[in-house]
mmCIF file of C-alpha atoms in Angstrom:
data_model
loop_
_atom_site.group_PDB
_atom_site.id
_atom_site.type_symbol
_atom_site.label_atom_id
_atom_site.label_comp_id
_atom_site.label_asym_id
_atom_site.label_seq_id
_atom_site.Cartn_x
_atom_site.Cartn_y
_atom_site.Cartn_z
ATOM 1 C CA UNK J 1 -41.856 -21.903 53.638
ATOM 2 C CA UNK J 2 -41.162 -18.809 55.822
ATOM 3 C CA UNK J 3 -37.825 -18.196 54.087
ATOM 4 C CA UNK J 4 -39.436 -18.488 50.627
ATOM 5 C CA UNK J 5 -42.171 -16.053 51.569
ATOM 6 C CA UNK J 6 -39.590 -13.659 52.976
ATOM 7 C CA UNK J 7 -37.526 -13.935 49.793
ATOM 8 C CA UNK J 8 -40.571 -13.236 47.584
ATOM 9 C CA UNK J 9 -41.323 -10.106 49.653
ATOM 10 C CA UNK J 10 -37.772 -8.859 49.234
ATOM 11 C CA UNK J 11 -37.770 -9.613 45.515
ATOM 12 C CA UNK J 12 -41.321 -8.719 44.445
ATOM 13 C CA UNK J 13 -40.218 -7.431 41.068
ATOM 14 C CA UNK J 14 -38.294 -10.612 40.322
ATOM 15 C CA UNK J 15 -41.260 -12.798 41.319
ATOM 16 C CA UNK J 16 -43.691 -10.858 39.163
ATOM 17 C CA UNK J 17 -41.257 -11.157 36.246
ATOM 18 C CA UNK J 18 -41.006 -14.930 36.727
ATOM 19 C CA UNK J 19 -44.780 -15.321 36.921
ATOM 20 C CA UNK J 20 -45.247 -13.208 33.832
ATOM 21 C CA UNK J 21 -42.607 -15.271 31.991
ATOM 22 C CA UNK J 22 -44.445 -18.499 33.030
ATOM 23 C CA UNK J 23 -47.768 -17.213 31.756
ATOM 24 C CA UNK J 24 -46.128 -16.112 28.533
ATOM 25 C CA UNK J 25 -44.671 -19.590 28.032
ATOM 26 C CA UNK J 26 -48.076 -21.155 28.645
ATOM 27 C CA UNK J 27 -49.762 -18.742 26.204
ATOM 28 C CA UNK J 28 -47.174 -19.310 23.571
ATOM 29 C CA UNK J 29 -47.515 -23.063 23.966
ATOM 30 C CA UNK J 30 -51.277 -22.896 23.530
ATOM 31 C CA UNK J 31 -50.952 -20.650 20.470
ATOM 32 C CA UNK J 32 -48.333 -23.007 19.048
ATOM 33 C CA UNK J 33 -50.511 -26.112 19.552
ATOM 34 C CA UNK J 34 -53.467 -24.274 17.992
ATOM 35 C CA UNK J 35 -51.364 -23.129 15.045
ATOM 36 C CA UNK J 36 -50.120 -26.668 14.577
ATOM 37 C CA UNK J 37 -53.637 -28.025 14.488
ATOM 38 C CA UNK J 38 -54.738 -25.341 12.089
ATOM 39 C CA UNK J 39 -51.826 -26.135 9.822
ATOM 40 C CA UNK J 40 -52.768 -29.795 9.957
ATOM 41 C CA UNK J 41 -56.390 -28.977 9.017
ATOM 42 C CA UNK J 42 -55.242 -26.743 6.174
ATOM 43 C CA UNK J 43 -52.838 -29.425 4.977
ATOM 44 C CA UNK J 44 -55.568 -32.106 4.962
ATOM 45 C CA UNK J 45 -57.983 -29.752 3.242
ATOM 46 C CA UNK J 46 -55.324 -29.055 0.546
ATOM 47 C CA UNK J 47 -54.684 -32.833 0.270
ATOM 48 C CA UNK J 48 -58.419 -33.459 -0.246
ATOM 49 C CA UNK J 49 -58.798 -30.709 -2.833
ATOM 50 C CA UNK J 50 -55.652 -31.885 -4.709
ATOM 51 C CA UNK J 51 -56.707 -35.532 -4.645
ATOM 52 C CA UNK J 52 -60.226 -34.761 -5.977
ATOM 53 C CA UNK J 53 -58.841 -32.398 -8.669
ATOM 54 C CA UNK J 54 -56.200 -34.996 -9.777
ATOM 55 C CA UNK J 55 -58.854 -37.731 -9.773
ATOM 56 C CA UNK J 56 -61.049 -35.649 -12.051
ATOM 57 C CA UNK J 57 -58.184 -35.189 -14.518
ATOM 58 C CA UNK J 58 -57.378 -38.955 -14.353
ATOM 59 C CA UNK J 59 -60.985 -39.799 -15.109
ATOM 60 C CA UNK J 60 -60.951 -37.456 -18.082
ATOM 61 C CA UNK J 61 -57.833 -39.143 -19.357
ATOM 62 C CA UNK J 62 -59.328 -42.583 -18.860
ATOM 63 C CA UNK J 63 -56.847 -43.671 -16.206
ATOM 64 C CA UNK J 64 -59.238 -45.395 -13.830
ATOM 65 C CA UNK J 65 -56.655 -47.088 -11.570
ATOM 66 C CA UNK J 66 -54.951 -43.734 -10.869
ATOM 67 C CA UNK J 67 -58.343 -42.082 -10.272
ATOM 68 C CA UNK J 68 -59.300 -44.823 -7.826
ATOM 69 C CA UNK J 69 -55.949 -44.491 -5.945
ATOM 70 C CA UNK J 70 -56.263 -40.729 -5.687
ATOM 71 C CA UNK J 71 -59.870 -40.928 -4.374
ATOM 72 C CA UNK J 72 -58.726 -43.364 -1.721
ATOM 73 C CA UNK J 73 -56.013 -40.852 -0.614
ATOM 74 C CA UNK J 74 -58.666 -38.225 0.000
ATOM 75 C CA UNK J 75 -59.153 -37.780 3.793
ATOM 76 C CA UNK J 76 -62.402 -39.541 4.711
ATOM 77 C CA UNK J 77 -63.715 -36.674 6.885
ATOM 78 C CA UNK J 78 -63.896 -34.353 3.945
ATOM 79 C CA UNK J 79 -65.539 -36.695 1.413
ATOM 80 C CA UNK J 80 -68.793 -35.031 0.141
ATOM 81 C CA UNK J 81 -70.991 -35.229 -2.899
ATOM 82 C CA UNK J 82 -68.182 -34.346 -5.280
ATOM 83 C CA UNK J 83 -66.147 -37.343 -3.996
ATOM 84 C CA UNK J 84 -69.131 -39.649 -4.354
ATOM 85 C CA UNK J 85 -69.801 -38.349 -7.828
ATOM 86 C CA UNK J 86 -66.222 -39.058 -8.984
ATOM 87 C CA UNK J 87 -66.247 -42.436 -7.276
ATOM 88 C CA UNK J 88 -69.413 -43.435 -9.177
ATOM 89 C CA UNK J 89 -67.645 -42.574 -12.436
ATOM 90 C CA UNK J 90 -65.049 -45.289 -11.771
ATOM 91 C CA UNK J 91 -67.614 -47.769 -13.124
ATOM 92 C CA UNK J 92 -68.368 -46.580 -16.747
ATOM 93 C CA UNK J 93 -69.918 -49.896 -17.631
ATOM 94 C CA UNK J 94 -72.793 -49.152 -15.348
ATOM 95 C CA UNK J 95 -75.603 -47.002 -16.642
ATOM 96 C CA UNK J 96 -78.136 -44.684 -15.129
ATOM 97 C CA UNK J 97 -81.835 -45.086 -14.939
ATOM 98 C CA UNK J 98 -83.865 -42.249 -16.441
ATOM 99 C CA UNK J 99 -84.698 -39.421 -14.075
ATOM 100 C CA UNK J 100 -87.326 -39.937 -11.398
ATOM 101 C CA UNK J 101 -88.107 -36.269 -11.268
ATOM 102 C CA UNK J 102 -90.402 -34.916 -9.869
ATOM 103 C CA UNK J 103 -90.356 -37.677 -7.301
ATOM 104 C CA UNK J 104 -87.834 -39.618 -5.360
ATOM 105 C CA UNK J 105 -87.730 -43.406 -4.926
ATOM 106 C CA UNK J 106 -89.314 -44.839 -1.828
ATOM 107 C CA UNK J 107 -89.120 -48.487 -2.748
ATOM 108 C CA UNK J 108 -87.586 -50.611 -5.522
ATOM 109 C CA UNK J 109 -88.645 -54.119 -6.535
ATOM 110 C CA UNK J 110 -87.278 -56.364 -9.221
ATOM 111 C CA UNK J 111 -89.631 -58.571 -11.127
ATOM 112 C CA UNK J 112 -89.017 -62.291 -10.629
ATOM 113 C CA UNK J 113 -87.680 -62.732 -14.147
ATOM 114 C CA UNK J 114 -85.370 -59.784 -13.775
ATOM 115 C CA UNK J 115 -86.697 -57.977 -16.831
ATOM 116 C CA UNK J 116 -88.417 -55.036 -14.982
ATOM 117 C CA UNK J 117 -87.661 -52.729 -12.060
ATOM 118 C CA UNK J 118 -90.580 -50.995 -10.354
ATOM 119 C CA UNK J 119 -89.850 -47.811 -8.392
ATOM 120 C CA UNK J 120 -92.304 -46.125 -6.139
ATOM 121 C CA UNK J 121 -92.330 -42.337 -5.990
ATOM 122 C CA UNK J 122 -94.604 -39.712 -4.408
ATOM 123 C CA UNK J 123 -97.274 -39.873 -7.072
ATOM 124 C CA UNK J 124 -96.532 -42.817 -9.420
ATOM 125 C CA UNK J 125 -94.859 -46.165 -9.869
ATOM 126 C CA UNK J 126 -92.283 -45.938 -12.620
ATOM 127 C CA UNK J 127 -91.275 -49.172 -14.328
ATOM 128 C CA UNK J 128 -87.950 -49.458 -16.045
ATOM 129 C CA UNK J 129 -86.521 -51.914 -18.533
ATOM 130 C CA UNK J 130 -83.732 -53.555 -16.559
ATOM 131 C CA UNK J 131 -81.423 -53.989 -19.494
ATOM 132 C CA UNK J 132 -81.658 -50.560 -21.064
ATOM 133 C CA UNK J 133 -82.545 -48.583 -17.930
ATOM 134 C CA UNK J 134 -85.203 -46.773 -19.874
ATOM 135 C CA UNK J 135 -88.719 -45.998 -18.590
ATOM 136 C CA UNK J 136 -91.272 -48.466 -19.919
ATOM 137 C CA UNK J 137 -94.359 -47.119 -18.232
ATOM 138 C CA UNK J 138 -95.591 -44.807 -15.464
ATOM 139 C CA UNK J 139 -98.380 -46.252 -13.380
ATOM 140 C CA UNK J 140 -100.338 -43.429 -11.894
ATOM 141 C CA UNK J 141 -101.304 -44.067 -8.259
ATOM 142 C CA UNK J 142 -102.884 -40.614 -7.842
ATOM 143 C CA UNK J 143 -101.743 -40.251 -4.250
ATOM 144 C CA UNK J 144 -98.996 -37.917 -2.931
ATOM 145 C CA UNK J 145 -97.714 -40.569 -0.608
ATOM 146 C CA UNK J 146 -95.091 -43.300 -0.125
ATOM 147 C CA UNK J 147 -95.606 -46.268 -2.410
ATOM 148 C CA UNK J 148 -94.959 -49.842 -1.326
ATOM 149 C CA UNK J 149 -94.646 -52.668 -3.906
ATOM 150 C CA UNK J 150 -94.753 -56.382 -4.373
ATOM 151 C CA UNK J 151 -94.451 -58.607 -7.458
ATOM 152 C CA UNK J 152 -96.165 -61.956 -7.535
ATOM 153 C CA UNK J 153 -94.139 -65.120 -8.088
ATOM 154 C CA UNK J 154 -94.613 -65.092 -11.868
ATOM 155 C CA UNK J 155 -94.123 -61.357 -12.452
ATOM 156 C CA UNK J 156 -97.533 -61.059 -14.021
ATOM 157 C CA UNK J 157 -99.004 -58.948 -11.248
ATOM 158 C CA UNK J 158 -97.639 -55.886 -9.541
ATOM 159 C CA UNK J 159 -99.310 -54.830 -6.309
ATOM 160 C CA UNK J 160 -98.837 -51.195 -5.293
ATOM 161 C CA UNK J 161 -100.149 -49.129 -2.383
ATOM 162 C CA UNK J 162 -100.003 -45.416 -1.801
ATOM 163 C CA UNK J 163 -101.482 -44.280 1.462
ATOM 164 C CA UNK J 164 -105.063 -45.722 1.604
ATOM 165 C CA UNK J 165 -105.306 -47.004 -1.953
ATOM 166 C CA UNK J 166 -104.426 -50.499 -3.175
ATOM 167 C CA UNK J 167 -103.824 -50.984 -6.878
ATOM 168 C CA UNK J 168 -102.896 -54.283 -8.673
ATOM 169 C CA UNK J 169 -101.580 -54.147 -12.253
ATOM 170 C CA UNK J 170 -101.447 -56.801 -14.918
ATOM 171 C CA UNK J 171 -97.955 -56.792 -16.239
ATOM 172 C CA UNK J 172 -96.553 -56.073 -18.828
ATOM 173 C CA UNK J 173 -99.778 -54.631 -20.130
ATOM 174 C CA UNK J 174 -99.850 -52.077 -17.287
ATOM 175 C CA UNK J 175 -103.594 -52.605 -16.978
ATOM 176 C CA UNK J 176 -105.411 -52.126 -13.630
ATOM 177 C CA UNK J 177 -106.714 -55.386 -12.374
ATOM 178 C CA UNK J 178 -107.827 -54.165 -9.005
ATOM 179 C CA UNK J 179 -108.409 -50.674 -7.571
ATOM 180 C CA UNK J 180 -109.768 -50.297 -4.026
ATOM 181 C CA UNK J 181 -109.736 -47.833 -1.158
ATOM 182 C CA UNK J 182 -108.286 -49.039 2.108
ATOM 183 C CA UNK J 183 -109.496 -47.966 5.529
ATOM 184 C CA UNK J 184 -106.049 -46.698 6.568
ATOM 185 C CA UNK J 185 -102.568 -46.206 5.049
ATOM 186 C CA UNK J 186 -100.972 -49.443 3.827
ATOM 187 C CA UNK J 187 -97.435 -49.996 5.251
ATOM 188 C CA UNK J 188 -96.437 -53.331 3.758
ATOM 189 C CA UNK J 189 -97.309 -55.843 0.998
ATOM 190 C CA UNK J 190 -96.095 -59.365 0.257
ATOM 191 C CA UNK J 191 -97.245 -62.110 -2.069
ATOM 192 C CA UNK J 192 -96.921 -65.662 -0.763
ATOM 193 C CA UNK J 193 -94.280 -67.838 -2.473
ATOM 194 C CA UNK J 194 -96.809 -69.527 -4.681
ATOM 195 C CA UNK J 195 -98.490 -66.218 -5.641
ATOM 196 C CA UNK J 196 -101.860 -67.447 -4.501
ATOM 197 C CA UNK J 197 -102.481 -64.747 -1.822
ATOM 198 C CA UNK J 198 -101.546 -61.181 -1.205
ATOM 199 C CA UNK J 199 -100.923 -60.018 2.384
ATOM 200 C CA UNK J 200 -101.420 -56.456 3.428
ATOM 201 C CA UNK J 201 -100.430 -54.651 6.658
ATOM 202 C CA UNK J 202 -101.799 -51.193 7.589
ATOM 203 C CA UNK J 203 -101.800 -48.329 10.064
ATOM 204 C CA UNK J 204 -104.781 -49.777 11.916
ATOM 205 C CA UNK J 205 -102.778 -52.885 12.837
ATOM 206 C CA UNK J 206 -104.679 -55.063 10.365
ATOM 207 C CA UNK J 207 -103.033 -57.910 8.464
ATOM 208 C CA UNK J 208 -105.334 -58.993 5.631
ATOM 209 C CA UNK J 209 -105.042 -62.009 3.333
ATOM 210 C CA UNK J 210 -106.477 -61.299 -0.120
ATOM 211 C CA UNK J 211 -107.195 -63.784 -2.873
ATOM 212 C CA UNK J 212 -104.418 -63.337 -5.399
ATOM 213 C CA UNK J 213 -106.744 -63.469 -8.396
ATOM 214 C CA UNK J 214 -109.924 -61.598 -7.508
ATOM 215 C CA UNK J 215 -108.417 -59.866 -4.449
ATOM 216 C CA UNK J 216 -111.419 -60.606 -2.282
ATOM 217 C CA UNK J 217 -110.755 -60.580 1.448
ATOM 218 C CA UNK J 218 -110.192 -64.135 2.630
ATOM 219 C CA UNK J 219 -109.114 -63.580 6.174
ATOM 220 C CA UNK J 220 -107.878 -60.901 8.531
ATOM 221 C CA UNK J 221 -106.512 -60.235 11.997
ATOM 222 C CA UNK J 222 -106.295 -56.998 13.958
ATOM 223 C CA UNK J 223 -103.222 -56.201 16.060
ATOM 224 C CA UNK J 224 -103.226 -53.460 18.718
ATOM 225 C CA UNK J 225 -100.969 -51.042 16.825
ATOM 226 C CA UNK J 226 -99.593 -50.075 13.404
ATOM 227 C CA UNK J 227 -97.892 -52.674 11.223
ATOM 228 C CA UNK J 228 -94.415 -51.614 9.971
ATOM 229 C CA UNK J 229 -93.357 -54.692 8.024
ATOM 230 C CA UNK J 230 -94.842 -57.994 6.817
ATOM 231 C CA UNK J 231 -92.662 -60.830 5.599
ATOM 232 C CA UNK J 232 -93.911 -64.320 4.834
ATOM 233 C CA UNK J 233 -91.757 -67.469 5.303
ATOM 234 C CA UNK J 234 -90.377 -69.172 2.264
ATOM 235 C CA UNK J 235 -92.545 -72.135 3.148
ATOM 236 C CA UNK J 236 -95.655 -69.864 3.087
ATOM 237 C CA UNK J 237 -96.728 -71.224 6.487
ATOM 238 C CA UNK J 238 -96.300 -68.139 8.688
ATOM 239 C CA UNK J 239 -95.903 -64.361 8.515
ATOM 240 C CA UNK J 240 -93.622 -62.248 10.671
ATOM 241 C CA UNK J 241 -95.037 -58.751 11.563
ATOM 242 C CA UNK J 242 -93.057 -55.813 12.847
ATOM 243 C CA UNK J 243 -95.130 -53.474 15.064
ATOM 244 C CA UNK J 244 -95.063 -49.821 16.069
ATOM 245 C CA UNK J 245 -95.306 -50.728 19.800
ATOM 246 C CA UNK J 246 -91.945 -52.573 19.882
ATOM 247 C CA UNK J 247 -93.441 -56.039 19.502
ATOM 248 C CA UNK J 248 -93.124 -58.802 16.924
ATOM 249 C CA UNK J 249 -95.977 -61.168 16.077
ATOM 250 C CA UNK J 250 -95.801 -64.365 14.140
ATOM 251 C CA UNK J 251 -99.053 -65.236 12.369
ATOM 252 C CA UNK J 252 -100.152 -68.575 10.996
ATOM 253 C CA UNK J 253 -100.880 -67.796 7.323
ATOM 254 C CA UNK J 254 -103.966 -69.951 6.865
ATOM 255 C CA UNK J 255 -106.128 -69.140 8.700
ATOM 256 C CA UNK J 256 -104.661 -65.865 9.982
ATOM 257 C CA UNK J 257 -104.116 -66.237 13.711
ATOM 258 C CA UNK J 258 -101.409 -65.289 16.110
ATOM 259 C CA UNK J 259 -98.886 -68.023 16.954
ATOM 260 C CA UNK J 260 -97.067 -65.746 19.463
ATOM 261 C CA UNK J 261 -96.218 -62.126 20.260
ATOM 262 C CA UNK J 262 -93.028 -60.898 21.940
ATOM 263 C CA UNK J 263 -92.111 -57.448 23.168
ATOM 264 C CA UNK J 264 -88.562 -56.463 22.235
ATOM 265 C CA UNK J 265 -88.384 -52.732 22.854
ATOM 266 C CA UNK J 266 -90.377 -49.833 24.248
ATOM 267 C CA UNK J 267 -90.096 -48.235 20.815
ATOM 268 C CA UNK J 268 -90.947 -49.517 17.375
ATOM 269 C CA UNK J 269 -89.707 -52.643 15.613
ATOM 270 C CA UNK J 270 -88.541 -51.344 12.195
ATOM 271 C CA UNK J 271 -87.973 -54.527 10.133
ATOM 272 C CA UNK J 272 -88.333 -58.327 10.360
ATOM 273 C CA UNK J 273 -86.878 -61.250 8.356
ATOM 274 C CA UNK J 274 -87.729 -64.949 8.334
ATOM 275 C CA UNK J 275 -84.608 -67.119 8.760
ATOM 276 C CA UNK J 276 -85.792 -70.281 7.133
ATOM 277 C CA UNK J 277 -88.658 -71.778 9.090
ATOM 278 C CA UNK J 278 -86.911 -71.765 12.407
ATOM 279 C CA UNK J 279 -86.030 -68.196 13.299
ATOM 280 C CA UNK J 280 -87.353 -64.698 13.044
ATOM 281 C CA UNK J 281 -85.011 -61.711 13.038
ATOM 282 C CA UNK J 282 -86.183 -58.282 14.194
ATOM 283 C CA UNK J 283 -84.583 -54.810 14.353
ATOM 284 C CA UNK J 284 -85.084 -52.290 17.128
ATOM 285 C CA UNK J 285 -84.164 -48.684 18.034
ATOM 286 C CA UNK J 286 -82.031 -49.768 21.008
ATOM 287 C CA UNK J 287 -79.074 -51.055 18.995
ATOM 288 C CA UNK J 288 -79.762 -54.743 18.894
ATOM 289 C CA UNK J 289 -80.847 -57.393 16.400
ATOM 290 C CA UNK J 290 -83.045 -60.002 18.089
ATOM 291 C CA UNK J 291 -83.312 -63.604 16.934
ATOM 292 C CA UNK J 292 -86.473 -65.356 18.040
ATOM 293 C CA UNK J 293 -87.529 -69.004 17.765
ATOM 294 C CA UNK J 294 -90.256 -69.298 15.143
ATOM 295 C CA UNK J 295 -91.970 -72.018 17.090
ATOM 296 C CA UNK J 296 -92.762 -70.114 20.307
ATOM 297 C CA UNK J 297 -91.061 -66.682 20.113
ATOM 298 C CA UNK J 298 -88.433 -67.608 22.727
ATOM 299 C CA UNK J 299 -85.254 -65.480 22.509
ATOM 300 C CA UNK J 300 -82.513 -67.370 20.685
ATOM 301 C CA UNK J 301 -79.853 -64.666 20.875
ATOM 302 C CA UNK J 302 -79.161 -60.956 20.573
ATOM 303 C CA UNK J 303 -76.664 -59.576 18.095
ATOM 304 C CA UNK J 304 -75.425 -56.152 19.344
ATOM 305 C CA UNK J 305 -74.939 -53.245 17.016
ATOM 306 C CA UNK J 306 -74.847 -49.917 18.816
ATOM 307 C CA UNK J 307 -77.321 -47.391 17.514
ATOM 308 C CA UNK J 308 -80.639 -47.765 15.713
ATOM 309 C CA UNK J 309 -80.891 -50.831 13.386
ATOM 310 C CA UNK J 310 -82.701 -49.927 10.152
ATOM 311 C CA UNK J 311 -83.041 -53.144 8.204
ATOM 312 C CA UNK J 312 -82.338 -56.863 8.277
ATOM 313 C CA UNK J 313 -82.282 -59.578 5.656
ATOM 314 C CA UNK J 314 -81.620 -63.327 5.849
ATOM 315 C CA UNK J 315 -79.679 -65.280 3.230
ATOM 316 C CA UNK J 316 -81.728 -67.780 1.263
ATOM 317 C CA UNK J 317 -80.081 -70.752 3.031
ATOM 318 C CA UNK J 318 -80.719 -69.145 6.466
ATOM 319 C CA UNK J 319 -77.061 -69.265 7.426
ATOM 320 C CA UNK J 320 -76.310 -65.550 7.339
ATOM 321 C CA UNK J 321 -77.878 -62.251 8.328
ATOM 322 C CA UNK J 322 -77.143 -58.859 6.983
ATOM 323 C CA UNK J 323 -78.265 -55.763 8.794
ATOM 324 C CA UNK J 324 -77.874 -51.949 8.524
ATOM 325 C CA UNK J 325 -77.373 -49.863 11.606
ATOM 326 C CA UNK J 326 -77.318 -46.065 12.246
ATOM 327 C CA UNK J 327 -74.635 -44.304 10.271
ATOM 328 C CA UNK J 328 -74.995 -46.689 7.319
ATOM 329 C CA UNK J 329 -72.846 -49.566 8.669
ATOM 330 C CA UNK J 330 -73.411 -53.001 7.094
ATOM 331 C CA UNK J 331 -73.039 -55.917 9.459
ATOM 332 C CA UNK J 332 -72.745 -59.540 8.288
ATOM 333 C CA UNK J 333 -73.344 -62.404 10.715
ATOM 334 C CA UNK J 334 -72.613 -66.092 10.270
ATOM 335 C CA UNK J 335 -75.342 -67.724 12.328
ATOM 336 C CA UNK J 336 -73.494 -71.052 12.548
ATOM 337 C CA UNK J 337 -70.182 -69.745 13.882
ATOM 338 C CA UNK J 338 -71.493 -66.608 15.426
ATOM 339 C CA UNK J 339 -68.766 -64.606 13.673
ATOM 340 C CA UNK J 340 -69.423 -61.078 12.651
ATOM 341 C CA UNK J 341 -67.303 -59.393 9.936
ATOM 342 C CA UNK J 342 -65.995 -55.931 10.508
ATOM 343 C CA UNK J 343 -68.778 -53.382 9.795
ATOM 344 C CA UNK J 344 -68.572 -51.745 6.390
ATOM 345 C CA UNK J 345 -69.916 -48.335 5.409
ATOM 346 C CA UNK J 346 -71.794 -47.645 2.205
ATOM 347 C CA UNK J 347 -72.753 -44.158 3.337
ATOM 348 C CA UNK J 348 -74.623 -42.333 6.124
ATOM 349 C CA UNK J 349 -77.882 -42.513 4.172
ATOM 350 C CA UNK J 350 -77.805 -46.303 3.687
ATOM 351 C CA UNK J 351 -81.170 -47.772 4.677
ATOM 352 C CA UNK J 352 -81.874 -51.139 2.894
ATOM 353 C CA UNK J 353 -80.060 -54.422 2.397
ATOM 354 C CA UNK J 354 -80.759 -57.573 0.256
ATOM 355 C CA UNK J 355 -78.990 -60.914 -0.234
ATOM 356 C CA UNK J 356 -78.218 -62.447 -3.544
ATOM 357 C CA UNK J 357 -79.760 -65.907 -3.914
ATOM 358 C CA UNK J 358 -76.368 -67.701 -3.668
ATOM 359 C CA UNK J 359 -75.675 -66.005 -0.307
ATOM 360 C CA UNK J 360 -72.172 -64.910 -1.312
ATOM 361 C CA UNK J 361 -73.031 -61.234 -1.828
ATOM 362 C CA UNK J 362 -75.291 -58.539 -0.486
ATOM 363 C CA UNK J 363 -76.572 -55.244 -1.891
ATOM 364 C CA UNK J 364 -77.171 -52.131 0.095
ATOM 365 C CA UNK J 365 -79.250 -49.158 -1.050
ATOM 366 C CA UNK J 366 -78.909 -45.558 0.063
ATOM 367 C CA UNK J 367 -80.923 -42.344 0.092
ATOM 368 C CA UNK J 368 -78.297 -40.862 -2.235
ATOM 369 C CA UNK J 369 -79.525 -43.175 -4.945
ATOM 370 C CA UNK J 370 -76.672 -45.681 -5.139
ATOM 371 C CA UNK J 371 -76.462 -49.460 -4.711
ATOM 372 C CA UNK J 372 -73.304 -51.127 -3.502
ATOM 373 C CA UNK J 373 -72.491 -54.800 -3.839
ATOM 374 C CA UNK J 374 -70.437 -56.550 -1.169
ATOM 375 C CA UNK J 375 -68.623 -59.877 -1.104
ATOM 376 C CA UNK J 376 -69.670 -61.716 2.064
ATOM 377 C CA UNK J 377 -66.405 -63.622 2.228
ATOM 378 C CA UNK J 378 -64.056 -60.598 2.278
ATOM 379 C CA UNK J 379 -63.796 -57.111 3.663
ATOM 380 C CA UNK J 380 -63.051 -55.598 0.285
ATOM 381 C CA UNK J 381 -64.495 -52.242 -0.827
ATOM 382 C CA UNK J 382 -67.868 -52.574 -2.536
ATOM 383 C CA UNK J 383 -68.588 -52.336 -6.283
ATOM 384 C CA UNK J 384 -70.839 -49.329 -6.794
ATOM 385 C CA UNK J 385 -73.963 -50.104 -8.894
ATOM 386 C CA UNK J 386 -76.418 -47.938 -10.706
ATOM 387 C CA UNK J 387 -75.429 -44.482 -9.391
ATOM 388 C CA UNK J 388 -77.988 -41.604 -9.168
ATOM 389 C CA UNK J 389 -81.294 -43.437 -9.042
ATOM 390 C CA UNK J 390 -82.468 -40.885 -6.344
ATOM 391 C CA UNK J 391 -83.476 -42.205 -2.963
ATOM 392 C CA UNK J 392 -83.251 -45.951 -2.429
ATOM 393 C CA UNK J 393 -85.337 -47.246 0.437
ATOM 394 C CA UNK J 394 -85.626 -50.876 -0.499
ATOM 395 C CA UNK J 395 -83.496 -53.411 -2.352
ATOM 396 C CA UNK J 396 -84.523 -56.723 -3.937
ATOM 397 C CA UNK J 397 -82.405 -59.204 -5.857
ATOM 398 C CA UNK J 398 -83.595 -61.247 -8.830
ATOM 399 C CA UNK J 399 -83.858 -64.997 -7.963
ATOM 400 C CA UNK J 400 -81.142 -65.966 -10.377
ATOM 401 C CA UNK J 401 -78.642 -63.600 -8.768
ATOM 402 C CA UNK J 402 -77.790 -61.791 -11.974
ATOM 403 C CA UNK J 403 -79.802 -58.632 -11.296
#
């Protein structure tokens, strides 16, 4: 060490030169790496622009396979509205619904016979003919608020709620059967499977059972906090309720009374689903999907997600669950084997999921106004359905699986 120090003192100019050279090498290396990264970014940007431009030309020429291949080559991190627009055009057999302007869709419900599609907007419920996609009638709800919807089992009555007003329409006449003010904003509606009763959940924590014909109040129960979701079992015996305070309550349907309540999270429970008559599935903000025993609310299992879970739906046979987590990832669970397929992404705005009656496919709906259909048995890319409907916040499938 002494000799080295002495040598440095004798050759100060040489040491300074070496240090300067070393610093220059480090600086040049940093600049080189930065330049390489910039070149990579520019190359991928050019690749994206070229892929999109070539896909547009292929679409104009009617070469759908080439357009599809070009869009898949586009780097995923650059895909934006123009990519989604071109991708939607790969399915020319699919038509658009008429414009929802000046409102966006908050909820969509198919009638049981599949002939009609009801869409709730800020100020009206717009009903479309399912086959033609044309508007049949606008049902004015006269409230600038989110609309929730429910068809009865026969499709002859359409219940709608906007804020604190409940309207029931005779369909297809579009005639108001019932018009009543509600004490607080209504959050959820569901007819029982027989169509005899209508169940309503509201901001005051009330769950009310109304007569499905005259809509008189038959029964009610008050929970301590806001109701976010209400789903009745297929047997019609019990109702699962998602609550703002992070709890789930299962109510006996007739008379309305609590069977059990279970806390799942310090924050709200967003959505619930009845898995046959044996389980209740519930989504939470903490990145988990909880399965509870319908008999007593005991925890059956937790299905991890990572991130907020927006929605959950059970297959008709109760063997599968489909859920949507933060970022628009679709998760499919086989409840028998416990297997979960690789998550699939419809889009960041995806918020709702629904099973087809045969349990082999699911549909997801996004805020961007598209529906995507997925095969539950494979990890294939989805088939995009009905592009540009405006926001999609709920998805329902016709009982015959065709719509």
